[in-house]
Amino acid sequence: MNISATILLAFGMSMDAFAASIGKGATLHKPKFSEALRTGLIFGAIETLTPLIGWGLGMLASQFVLEWNHWIAFVLLVFLGGRMVIEGFRGNDDEDEAPLHRHGFWLLVTTAIATSQDAMAVGVGLAFLQVNIIATALAIGCATLIMSTLGMMVGRFIGPLLGKRAEILGGIVLIGIGAQILWAHFAP
């Protein structure tokens, strides 16, 4: 695989994380760049590891991984998205409640794992090609870091415009990503 193909693959793999991070940024109250970078680093690290895991699994048992990865991503994304939609519809009973400035580490890790299932599947496919998996995984991770950080900052500007609906929209985006993953797997 040449460098331009690797770059295209890397940014293609980062689009789910970009969409999810826009939703995450929109649900926060004026997230700082440090929070956007933290999110980008978490998403980027997970997105670097998943093609490596997929590559290793591809060497061992590619058929099993390819049969189940779309279901894993779908369930995680629908769960996280559904949770966001429910929270978005709940009214703020406590007016003194402090606005959310930061997402929990495990929530970001779970979201990153859910959005990186396609990178794991690509890793399985790369196991059958002559590629430098380390360089490819690092390229995917770096692209995801950049796109997720940018997504959080885009979400910063969208959030105040949408208010509480931003969380609902973010949840719908996650559910949509999950549905798209499932659709892509079963579409002819």
mmCIF file with all atom_site columns, C-alpha atoms in Angstrom:
data_model
loop_
_atom_site.group_PDB
_atom_site.id
_atom_site.type_symbol
_atom_site.label_atom_id
_atom_site.label_alt_id
_atom_site.label_comp_id
_atom_site.label_asym_id
_atom_site.label_entity_id
_atom_site.label_seq_id
_atom_site.pdbx_PDB_ins_code
_atom_site.Cartn_x
_atom_site.Cartn_y
_atom_site.Cartn_z
_atom_site.occupancy
_atom_site.B_iso_or_equiv
_atom_site.pdbx_formal_charge
_atom_site.auth_seq_id
_atom_site.auth_comp_id
_atom_site.auth_asym_id
_atom_site.auth_atom_id
_atom_site.pdbx_PDB_model_num
ATOM 1   C CA . MET A 1 1   ? 0.000   0.000   0.000  1.00 0.00 ? 1   MET A CA 1
ATOM 2   C CA . ASN A 1 2   ? 1.444   3.377   -0.978 1.00 0.00 ? 2   ASN A CA 1
ATOM 3   C CA . ILE A 1 3   ? 1.439   6.476   1.211  1.00 0.00 ? 3   ILE A CA 1
ATOM 4   C CA . SER A 1 4   ? -1.561  8.146   -0.452 1.00 0.00 ? 4   SER A CA 1
ATOM 5   C CA . ALA A 1 5   ? -3.656  4.990   -0.016 1.00 0.00 ? 5   ALA A CA 1
ATOM 6   C CA . THR A 1 6   ? -2.585  4.820   3.627  1.00 0.00 ? 6   THR A CA 1
ATOM 7   C CA . ILE A 1 7   ? -3.563  8.466   4.217  1.00 0.00 ? 7   ILE A CA 1
ATOM 8   C CA . LEU A 1 8   ? -6.944  7.980   2.528  1.00 0.00 ? 8   LEU A CA 1
ATOM 9   C CA . LEU A 1 9   ? -7.544  4.840   4.580  1.00 0.00 ? 9   LEU A CA 1
ATOM 10  C CA . ALA A 1 10  ? -6.509  6.638   7.782  1.00 0.00 ? 10  ALA A CA 1
ATOM 11  C CA . PHE A 1 11  ? -8.870  9.564   7.290  1.00 0.00 ? 11  PHE A CA 1
ATOM 12  C CA . GLY A 1 12  ? -11.653 7.261   6.104  1.00 0.00 ? 12  GLY A CA 1
ATOM 13  C CA . MET A 1 13  ? -11.325 5.258   9.312  1.00 0.00 ? 13  MET A CA 1
ATOM 14  C CA . SER A 1 14  ? -11.488 8.460   11.397 1.00 0.00 ? 14  SER A CA 1
ATOM 15  C CA . MET A 1 15  ? -14.866 9.677   10.094 1.00 0.00 ? 15  MET A CA 1
ATOM 16  C CA . ASP A 1 16  ? -16.973 7.742   12.636 1.00 0.00 ? 16  ASP A CA 1
ATOM 17  C CA . ALA A 1 17  ? -14.864 9.127   15.465 1.00 0.00 ? 17  ALA A CA 1
ATOM 18  C CA . PHE A 1 18  ? -15.167 12.627  13.959 1.00 0.00 ? 18  PHE A CA 1
ATOM 19  C CA . ALA A 1 19  ? -18.974 12.408  13.920 1.00 0.00 ? 19  ALA A CA 1
ATOM 20  C CA . ALA A 1 20  ? -19.090 11.005  17.462 1.00 0.00 ? 20  ALA A CA 1
ATOM 21  C CA . SER A 1 21  ? -16.732 13.691  18.771 1.00 0.00 ? 21  SER A CA 1
ATOM 22  C CA . ILE A 1 22  ? -18.912 16.444  17.286 1.00 0.00 ? 22  ILE A CA 1
ATOM 23  C CA . GLY A 1 23  ? -21.752 15.033  19.364 1.00 0.00 ? 23  GLY A CA 1
ATOM 24  C CA . LYS A 1 24  ? -19.532 14.782  22.426 1.00 0.00 ? 24  LYS A CA 1
ATOM 25  C CA . GLY A 1 25  ? -18.352 18.383  21.987 1.00 0.00 ? 25  GLY A CA 1
ATOM 26  C CA . ALA A 1 26  ? -21.898 19.643  21.507 1.00 0.00 ? 26  ALA A CA 1
ATOM 27  C CA . THR A 1 27  ? -23.034 18.134  24.807 1.00 0.00 ? 27  THR A CA 1
ATOM 28  C CA . LEU A 1 28  ? -20.344 19.897  26.834 1.00 0.00 ? 28  LEU A CA 1
ATOM 29  C CA . HIS A 1 29  ? -20.475 23.480  28.069 1.00 0.00 ? 29  HIS A CA 1
ATOM 30  C CA . LYS A 1 30  ? -17.789 25.309  26.082 1.00 0.00 ? 30  LYS A CA 1
ATOM 31  C CA . PRO A 1 31  ? -15.201 22.516  26.016 1.00 0.00 ? 31  PRO A CA 1
ATOM 32  C CA . LYS A 1 32  ? -11.636 23.765  26.148 1.00 0.00 ? 32  LYS A CA 1
ATOM 33  C CA . PHE A 1 33  ? -9.028  22.743  23.605 1.00 0.00 ? 33  PHE A CA 1
ATOM 34  C CA . SER A 1 34  ? -7.397  20.586  26.305 1.00 0.00 ? 34  SER A CA 1
ATOM 35  C CA . GLU A 1 35  ? -10.631 18.539  26.573 1.00 0.00 ? 35  GLU A CA 1
ATOM 36  C CA . ALA A 1 36  ? -10.816 18.273  22.779 1.00 0.00 ? 36  ALA A CA 1
ATOM 37  C CA . LEU A 1 37  ? -7.206  17.105  22.682 1.00 0.00 ? 37  LEU A CA 1
ATOM 38  C CA . ARG A 1 38  ? -7.859  14.621  25.517 1.00 0.00 ? 38  ARG A CA 1
ATOM 39  C CA . THR A 1 39  ? -10.781 13.204  23.549 1.00 0.00 ? 39  THR A CA 1
ATOM 40  C CA . GLY A 1 40  ? -8.654  13.099  20.394 1.00 0.00 ? 40  GLY A CA 1
ATOM 41  C CA . LEU A 1 41  ? -5.882  11.272  22.222 1.00 0.00 ? 41  LEU A CA 1
ATOM 42  C CA . ILE A 1 42  ? -8.273  8.661   23.651 1.00 0.00 ? 42  ILE A CA 1
ATOM 43  C CA . PHE A 1 43  ? -9.998  8.122   20.302 1.00 0.00 ? 43  PHE A CA 1
ATOM 44  C CA . GLY A 1 44  ? -6.643  8.110   18.475 1.00 0.00 ? 44  GLY A CA 1
ATOM 45  C CA . ALA A 1 45  ? -5.068  5.595   20.874 1.00 0.00 ? 45  ALA A CA 1
ATOM 46  C CA . ILE A 1 46  ? -8.015  3.209   20.581 1.00 0.00 ? 46  ILE A CA 1
ATOM 47  C CA . GLU A 1 47  ? -8.119  3.661   16.803 1.00 0.00 ? 47  GLU A CA 1
ATOM 48  C CA . THR A 1 48  ? -4.388  2.837   16.665 1.00 0.00 ? 48  THR A CA 1
ATOM 49  C CA . LEU A 1 49  ? -4.835  -0.349  18.682 1.00 0.00 ? 49  LEU A CA 1
ATOM 50  C CA . THR A 1 50  ? -7.902  -1.773  16.949 1.00 0.00 ? 50  THR A CA 1
ATOM 51  C CA . PRO A 1 51  ? -6.328  -2.362  13.515 1.00 0.00 ? 51  PRO A CA 1
ATOM 52  C CA . LEU A 1 52  ? -3.427  -4.061  15.294 1.00 0.00 ? 52  LEU A CA 1
ATOM 53  C CA . ILE A 1 53  ? -5.871  -6.263  17.202 1.00 0.00 ? 53  ILE A CA 1
ATOM 54  C CA . GLY A 1 54  ? -7.790  -6.921  13.984 1.00 0.00 ? 54  GLY A CA 1
ATOM 55  C CA . TRP A 1 55  ? -4.566  -7.780  12.180 1.00 0.00 ? 55  TRP A CA 1
ATOM 56  C CA . GLY A 1 56  ? -3.618  -10.229 14.925 1.00 0.00 ? 56  GLY A CA 1
ATOM 57  C CA . LEU A 1 57  ? -7.085  -11.754 14.915 1.00 0.00 ? 57  LEU A CA 1
ATOM 58  C CA . GLY A 1 58  ? -6.966  -11.893 11.128 1.00 0.00 ? 58  GLY A CA 1
ATOM 59  C CA . MET A 1 59  ? -3.900  -14.010 11.386 1.00 0.00 ? 59  MET A CA 1
ATOM 60  C CA . LEU A 1 60  ? -5.766  -16.349 13.755 1.00 0.00 ? 60  LEU A CA 1
ATOM 61  C CA . ALA A 1 61  ? -9.486  -16.385 13.087 1.00 0.00 ? 61  ALA A CA 1
ATOM 62  C CA . SER A 1 62  ? -10.669 -13.782 10.596 1.00 0.00 ? 62  SER A CA 1
ATOM 63  C CA . GLN A 1 63  ? -14.022 -15.409 9.877  1.00 0.00 ? 63  GLN A CA 1
ATOM 64  C CA . PHE A 1 64  ? -15.231 -15.190 13.486 1.00 0.00 ? 64  PHE A CA 1
ATOM 65  C CA . VAL A 1 65  ? -14.159 -11.541 13.820 1.00 0.00 ? 65  VAL A CA 1
ATOM 66  C CA . LEU A 1 66  ? -15.825 -10.550 10.571 1.00 0.00 ? 66  LEU A CA 1
ATOM 67  C CA . GLU A 1 67  ? -19.034 -12.327 11.585 1.00 0.00 ? 67  GLU A CA 1
ATOM 68  C CA . TRP A 1 68  ? -19.440 -10.452 14.867 1.00 0.00 ? 68  TRP A CA 1
ATOM 69  C CA . ASN A 1 69  ? -17.634 -7.080  14.733 1.00 0.00 ? 69  ASN A CA 1
ATOM 70  C CA . HIS A 1 70  ? -20.590 -5.248  13.179 1.00 0.00 ? 70  HIS A CA 1
ATOM 71  C CA . TRP A 1 71  ? -22.948 -6.518  15.899 1.00 0.00 ? 71  TRP A CA 1
ATOM 72  C CA . ILE A 1 72  ? -20.535 -5.445  18.644 1.00 0.00 ? 72  ILE A CA 1
ATOM 73  C CA . ALA A 1 73  ? -20.258 -1.942  17.176 1.00 0.00 ? 73  ALA A CA 1
ATOM 74  C CA . PHE A 1 74  ? -24.024 -1.711  16.610 1.00 0.00 ? 74  PHE A CA 1
ATOM 75  C CA . VAL A 1 75  ? -24.935 -2.714  20.177 1.00 0.00 ? 75  VAL A CA 1
ATOM 76  C CA . LEU A 1 76  ? -22.374 -0.382  21.761 1.00 0.00 ? 76  LEU A CA 1
ATOM 77  C CA . LEU A 1 77  ? -23.358 2.595   19.601 1.00 0.00 ? 77  LEU A CA 1
ATOM 78  C CA . VAL A 1 78  ? -27.106 2.080   20.054 1.00 0.00 ? 78  VAL A CA 1
ATOM 79  C CA . PHE A 1 79  ? -26.612 1.752   23.808 1.00 0.00 ? 79  PHE A CA 1
ATOM 80  C CA . LEU A 1 80  ? -24.491 4.901   24.068 1.00 0.00 ? 80  LEU A CA 1
ATOM 81  C CA . GLY A 1 81  ? -26.691 6.834   21.629 1.00 0.00 ? 81  GLY A CA 1
ATOM 82  C CA . GLY A 1 82  ? -29.875 5.739   23.362 1.00 0.00 ? 82  GLY A CA 1
ATOM 83  C CA . ARG A 1 83  ? -28.456 6.841   26.680 1.00 0.00 ? 83  ARG A CA 1
ATOM 84  C CA . MET A 1 84  ? -27.642 10.261  25.226 1.00 0.00 ? 84  MET A CA 1
ATOM 85  C CA . VAL A 1 85  ? -31.137 10.623  23.712 1.00 0.00 ? 85  VAL A CA 1
ATOM 86  C CA . ILE A 1 86  ? -32.791 9.707   27.032 1.00 0.00 ? 86  ILE A CA 1
ATOM 87  C CA . GLU A 1 87  ? -30.593 12.174  28.909 1.00 0.00 ? 87  GLU A CA 1
ATOM 88  C CA . GLY A 1 88  ? -31.407 14.835  26.311 1.00 0.00 ? 88  GLY A CA 1
ATOM 89  C CA . PHE A 1 89  ? -35.135 14.391  26.850 1.00 0.00 ? 89  PHE A CA 1
ATOM 90  C CA . ARG A 1 90  ? -34.858 14.477  30.625 1.00 0.00 ? 90  ARG A CA 1
ATOM 91  C CA . GLY A 1 91  ? -35.445 17.950  31.927 1.00 0.00 ? 91  GLY A CA 1
ATOM 92  C CA . ASN A 1 92  ? -32.979 19.625  34.218 1.00 0.00 ? 92  ASN A CA 1
ATOM 93  C CA . ASP A 1 93  ? -34.854 19.252  37.511 1.00 0.00 ? 93  ASP A CA 1
ATOM 94  C CA . ASP A 1 94  ? -32.075 20.990  39.352 1.00 0.00 ? 94  ASP A CA 1
ATOM 95  C CA . GLU A 1 95  ? -31.415 24.470  38.010 1.00 0.00 ? 95  GLU A CA 1
ATOM 96  C CA . ASP A 1 96  ? -28.274 24.694  40.139 1.00 0.00 ? 96  ASP A CA 1
ATOM 97  C CA . GLU A 1 97  ? -26.808 21.683  38.323 1.00 0.00 ? 97  GLU A CA 1
ATOM 98  C CA . ALA A 1 98  ? -23.361 22.593  37.017 1.00 0.00 ? 98  ALA A CA 1
ATOM 99  C CA . PRO A 1 99  ? -22.956 22.322  33.241 1.00 0.00 ? 99  PRO A CA 1
ATOM 100 C CA . LEU A 1 100 ? -20.877 19.391  32.033 1.00 0.00 ? 100 LEU A CA 1
ATOM 101 C CA . HIS A 1 101 ? -17.333 20.461  31.148 1.00 0.00 ? 101 HIS A CA 1
ATOM 102 C CA . ARG A 1 102 ? -15.729 17.057  30.687 1.00 0.00 ? 102 ARG A CA 1
ATOM 103 C CA . HIS A 1 103 ? -16.761 13.542  29.671 1.00 0.00 ? 103 HIS A CA 1
ATOM 104 C CA . GLY A 1 104 ? -15.745 10.595  31.800 1.00 0.00 ? 104 GLY A CA 1
ATOM 105 C CA . PHE A 1 105 ? -12.731 8.587   30.678 1.00 0.00 ? 105 PHE A CA 1
ATOM 106 C CA . TRP A 1 106 ? -14.628 5.293   30.401 1.00 0.00 ? 106 TRP A CA 1
ATOM 107 C CA . LEU A 1 107 ? -17.469 6.875   28.441 1.00 0.00 ? 107 LEU A CA 1
ATOM 108 C CA . LEU A 1 108 ? -14.929 8.153   25.904 1.00 0.00 ? 108 LEU A CA 1
ATOM 109 C CA . VAL A 1 109 ? -13.135 4.790   25.786 1.00 0.00 ? 109 VAL A CA 1
ATOM 110 C CA . THR A 1 110 ? -16.416 2.940   25.212 1.00 0.00 ? 110 THR A CA 1
ATOM 111 C CA . THR A 1 111 ? -17.423 5.370   22.465 1.00 0.00 ? 111 THR A CA 1
ATOM 112 C CA . ALA A 1 112 ? -13.974 5.071   20.880 1.00 0.00 ? 112 ALA A CA 1
ATOM 113 C CA . ILE A 1 113 ? -14.151 1.268   20.932 1.00 0.00 ? 113 ILE A CA 1
ATOM 114 C CA . ALA A 1 114 ? -17.597 1.346   19.377 1.00 0.00 ? 114 ALA A CA 1
ATOM 115 C CA . THR A 1 115 ? -16.549 3.684   16.574 1.00 0.00 ? 115 THR A CA 1
ATOM 116 C CA . SER A 1 116 ? -13.318 1.790   15.895 1.00 0.00 ? 116 SER A CA 1
ATOM 117 C CA . GLN A 1 117 ? -14.828 -1.574  15.017 1.00 0.00 ? 117 GLN A CA 1
ATOM 118 C CA . ASP A 1 118 ? -14.459 -0.759  11.328 1.00 0.00 ? 118 ASP A CA 1
ATOM 119 C CA . ALA A 1 119 ? -10.738 -0.204  11.892 1.00 0.00 ? 119 ALA A CA 1
ATOM 120 C CA . MET A 1 120 ? -10.540 -3.639  13.494 1.00 0.00 ? 120 MET A CA 1
ATOM 121 C CA . ALA A 1 121 ? -12.253 -5.150  10.460 1.00 0.00 ? 121 ALA A CA 1
ATOM 122 C CA . VAL A 1 122 ? -9.800  -3.319  8.196  1.00 0.00 ? 122 VAL A CA 1
ATOM 123 C CA . GLY A 1 123 ? -6.975  -4.725  10.322 1.00 0.00 ? 123 GLY A CA 1
ATOM 124 C CA . VAL A 1 124 ? -8.332  -8.216  9.685  1.00 0.00 ? 124 VAL A CA 1
ATOM 125 C CA . GLY A 1 125 ? -8.269  -7.501  5.943  1.00 0.00 ? 125 GLY A CA 1
ATOM 126 C CA . LEU A 1 126 ? -4.770  -6.042  6.127  1.00 0.00 ? 126 LEU A CA 1
ATOM 127 C CA . ALA A 1 127 ? -3.537  -9.312  7.607  1.00 0.00 ? 127 ALA A CA 1
ATOM 128 C CA . PHE A 1 128 ? -3.883  -10.786 4.115  1.00 0.00 ? 128 PHE A CA 1
ATOM 129 C CA . LEU A 1 129 ? -1.989  -7.988  2.342  1.00 0.00 ? 129 LEU A CA 1
ATOM 130 C CA . GLN A 1 130 ? 1.634   -6.967  2.247  1.00 0.00 ? 130 GLN A CA 1
ATOM 131 C CA . VAL A 1 131 ? 1.416   -3.863  4.466  1.00 0.00 ? 131 VAL A CA 1
ATOM 132 C CA . ASN A 1 132 ? 3.396   -2.374  7.288  1.00 0.00 ? 132 ASN A CA 1
ATOM 133 C CA . ILE A 1 133 ? 0.663   -2.752  9.921  1.00 0.00 ? 133 ILE A CA 1
ATOM 134 C CA . ILE A 1 134 ? 2.480   -0.595  12.489 1.00 0.00 ? 134 ILE A CA 1
ATOM 135 C CA . ALA A 1 135 ? 2.786   2.372   10.108 1.00 0.00 ? 135 ALA A CA 1
ATOM 136 C CA . THR A 1 136 ? -0.797  1.932   8.921  1.00 0.00 ? 136 THR A CA 1
ATOM 137 C CA . ALA A 1 137 ? -2.164  1.717   12.480 1.00 0.00 ? 137 ALA A CA 1
ATOM 138 C CA . LEU A 1 138 ? -0.180  4.810   13.497 1.00 0.00 ? 138 LEU A CA 1
ATOM 139 C CA . ALA A 1 139 ? -1.516  6.707   10.473 1.00 0.00 ? 139 ALA A CA 1
ATOM 140 C CA . ILE A 1 140 ? -5.088  5.735   11.397 1.00 0.00 ? 140 ILE A CA 1
ATOM 141 C CA . GLY A 1 141 ? -4.488  6.777   15.015 1.00 0.00 ? 141 GLY A CA 1
ATOM 142 C CA . CYS A 1 142 ? -2.976  10.134  14.048 1.00 0.00 ? 142 CYS A CA 1
ATOM 143 C CA . ALA A 1 143 ? -5.792  10.904  11.613 1.00 0.00 ? 143 ALA A CA 1
ATOM 144 C CA . THR A 1 144 ? -8.332  10.006  14.300 1.00 0.00 ? 144 THR A CA 1
ATOM 145 C CA . LEU A 1 145 ? -6.579  12.196  16.856 1.00 0.00 ? 145 LEU A CA 1
ATOM 146 C CA . ILE A 1 146 ? -6.754  15.153  14.459 1.00 0.00 ? 146 ILE A CA 1
ATOM 147 C CA . MET A 1 147 ? -10.343 14.540  13.360 1.00 0.00 ? 147 MET A CA 1
ATOM 148 C CA . SER A 1 148 ? -11.669 13.859  16.870 1.00 0.00 ? 148 SER A CA 1
ATOM 149 C CA . THR A 1 149 ? -10.017 16.973  18.265 1.00 0.00 ? 149 THR A CA 1
ATOM 150 C CA . LEU A 1 150 ? -11.490 19.017  15.412 1.00 0.00 ? 150 LEU A CA 1
ATOM 151 C CA . GLY A 1 151 ? -14.859 17.341  15.927 1.00 0.00 ? 151 GLY A CA 1
ATOM 152 C CA . MET A 1 152 ? -14.935 18.353  19.587 1.00 0.00 ? 152 MET A CA 1
ATOM 153 C CA . MET A 1 153 ? -14.179 21.956  18.627 1.00 0.00 ? 153 MET A CA 1
ATOM 154 C CA . VAL A 1 154 ? -16.903 21.927  15.945 1.00 0.00 ? 154 VAL A CA 1
ATOM 155 C CA . GLY A 1 155 ? -19.261 20.524  18.574 1.00 0.00 ? 155 GLY A CA 1
ATOM 156 C CA . ARG A 1 156 ? -18.309 23.423  20.852 1.00 0.00 ? 156 ARG A CA 1
ATOM 157 C CA . PHE A 1 157 ? -19.920 25.831  18.408 1.00 0.00 ? 157 PHE A CA 1
ATOM 158 C CA . ILE A 1 158 ? -22.903 23.625  17.589 1.00 0.00 ? 158 ILE A CA 1
ATOM 159 C CA . GLY A 1 159 ? -23.737 22.901  21.241 1.00 0.00 ? 159 GLY A CA 1
ATOM 160 C CA . PRO A 1 160 ? -24.817 26.411  22.281 1.00 0.00 ? 160 PRO A CA 1
ATOM 161 C CA . LEU A 1 161 ? -26.995 26.703  19.175 1.00 0.00 ? 161 LEU A CA 1
ATOM 162 C CA . LEU A 1 162 ? -28.817 23.464  19.918 1.00 0.00 ? 162 LEU A CA 1
ATOM 163 C CA . GLY A 1 163 ? -28.869 23.546  23.725 1.00 0.00 ? 163 GLY A CA 1
ATOM 164 C CA . LYS A 1 164 ? -30.182 20.326  25.301 1.00 0.00 ? 164 LYS A CA 1
ATOM 165 C CA . ARG A 1 165 ? -31.119 19.094  21.814 1.00 0.00 ? 165 ARG A CA 1
ATOM 166 C CA . ALA A 1 166 ? -27.375 18.702  21.130 1.00 0.00 ? 166 ALA A CA 1
ATOM 167 C CA . GLU A 1 167 ? -27.297 15.633  23.360 1.00 0.00 ? 167 GLU A CA 1
ATOM 168 C CA . ILE A 1 168 ? -30.314 14.191  21.544 1.00 0.00 ? 168 ILE A CA 1
ATOM 169 C CA . LEU A 1 169 ? -28.686 14.912  18.178 1.00 0.00 ? 169 LEU A CA 1
ATOM 170 C CA . GLY A 1 170 ? -25.390 13.385  19.342 1.00 0.00 ? 170 GLY A CA 1
ATOM 171 C CA . GLY A 1 171 ? -27.225 10.249  20.442 1.00 0.00 ? 171 GLY A CA 1
ATOM 172 C CA . ILE A 1 172 ? -29.042 10.028  17.126 1.00 0.00 ? 172 ILE A CA 1
ATOM 173 C CA . VAL A 1 173 ? -25.693 10.381  15.320 1.00 0.00 ? 173 VAL A CA 1
ATOM 174 C CA . LEU A 1 174 ? -24.232 7.479   17.328 1.00 0.00 ? 174 LEU A CA 1
ATOM 175 C CA . ILE A 1 175 ? -27.310 5.322   16.658 1.00 0.00 ? 175 ILE A CA 1
ATOM 176 C CA . GLY A 1 176 ? -27.064 6.280   12.969 1.00 0.00 ? 176 GLY A CA 1
ATOM 177 C CA . ILE A 1 177 ? -23.400 5.257   12.841 1.00 0.00 ? 177 ILE A CA 1
ATOM 178 C CA . GLY A 1 178 ? -24.328 1.914   14.412 1.00 0.00 ? 178 GLY A CA 1
ATOM 179 C CA . ALA A 1 179 ? -27.154 1.406   11.918 1.00 0.00 ? 179 ALA A CA 1
ATOM 180 C CA . GLN A 1 180 ? -24.841 2.343   9.026  1.00 0.00 ? 180 GLN A CA 1
ATOM 181 C CA . ILE A 1 181 ? -22.276 -0.229  10.182 1.00 0.00 ? 181 ILE A CA 1
ATOM 182 C CA . LEU A 1 182 ? -24.971 -2.886  10.328 1.00 0.00 ? 182 LEU A CA 1
ATOM 183 C CA . TRP A 1 183 ? -26.442 -1.817  6.983  1.00 0.00 ? 183 TRP A CA 1
ATOM 184 C CA . ALA A 1 184 ? -23.013 -1.869  5.292  1.00 0.00 ? 184 ALA A CA 1
ATOM 185 C CA . HIS A 1 185 ? -22.473 -5.407  6.523  1.00 0.00 ? 185 HIS A CA 1
ATOM 186 C CA . PHE A 1 186 ? -25.777 -6.761  5.209  1.00 0.00 ? 186 PHE A CA 1
ATOM 187 C CA . ALA A 1 187 ? -26.154 -4.609  2.073  1.00 0.00 ? 187 ALA A CA 1
ATOM 188 C CA . PRO A 1 188 ? -25.407 -6.440  -1.182 1.00 0.00 ? 188 PRO A CA 1
#
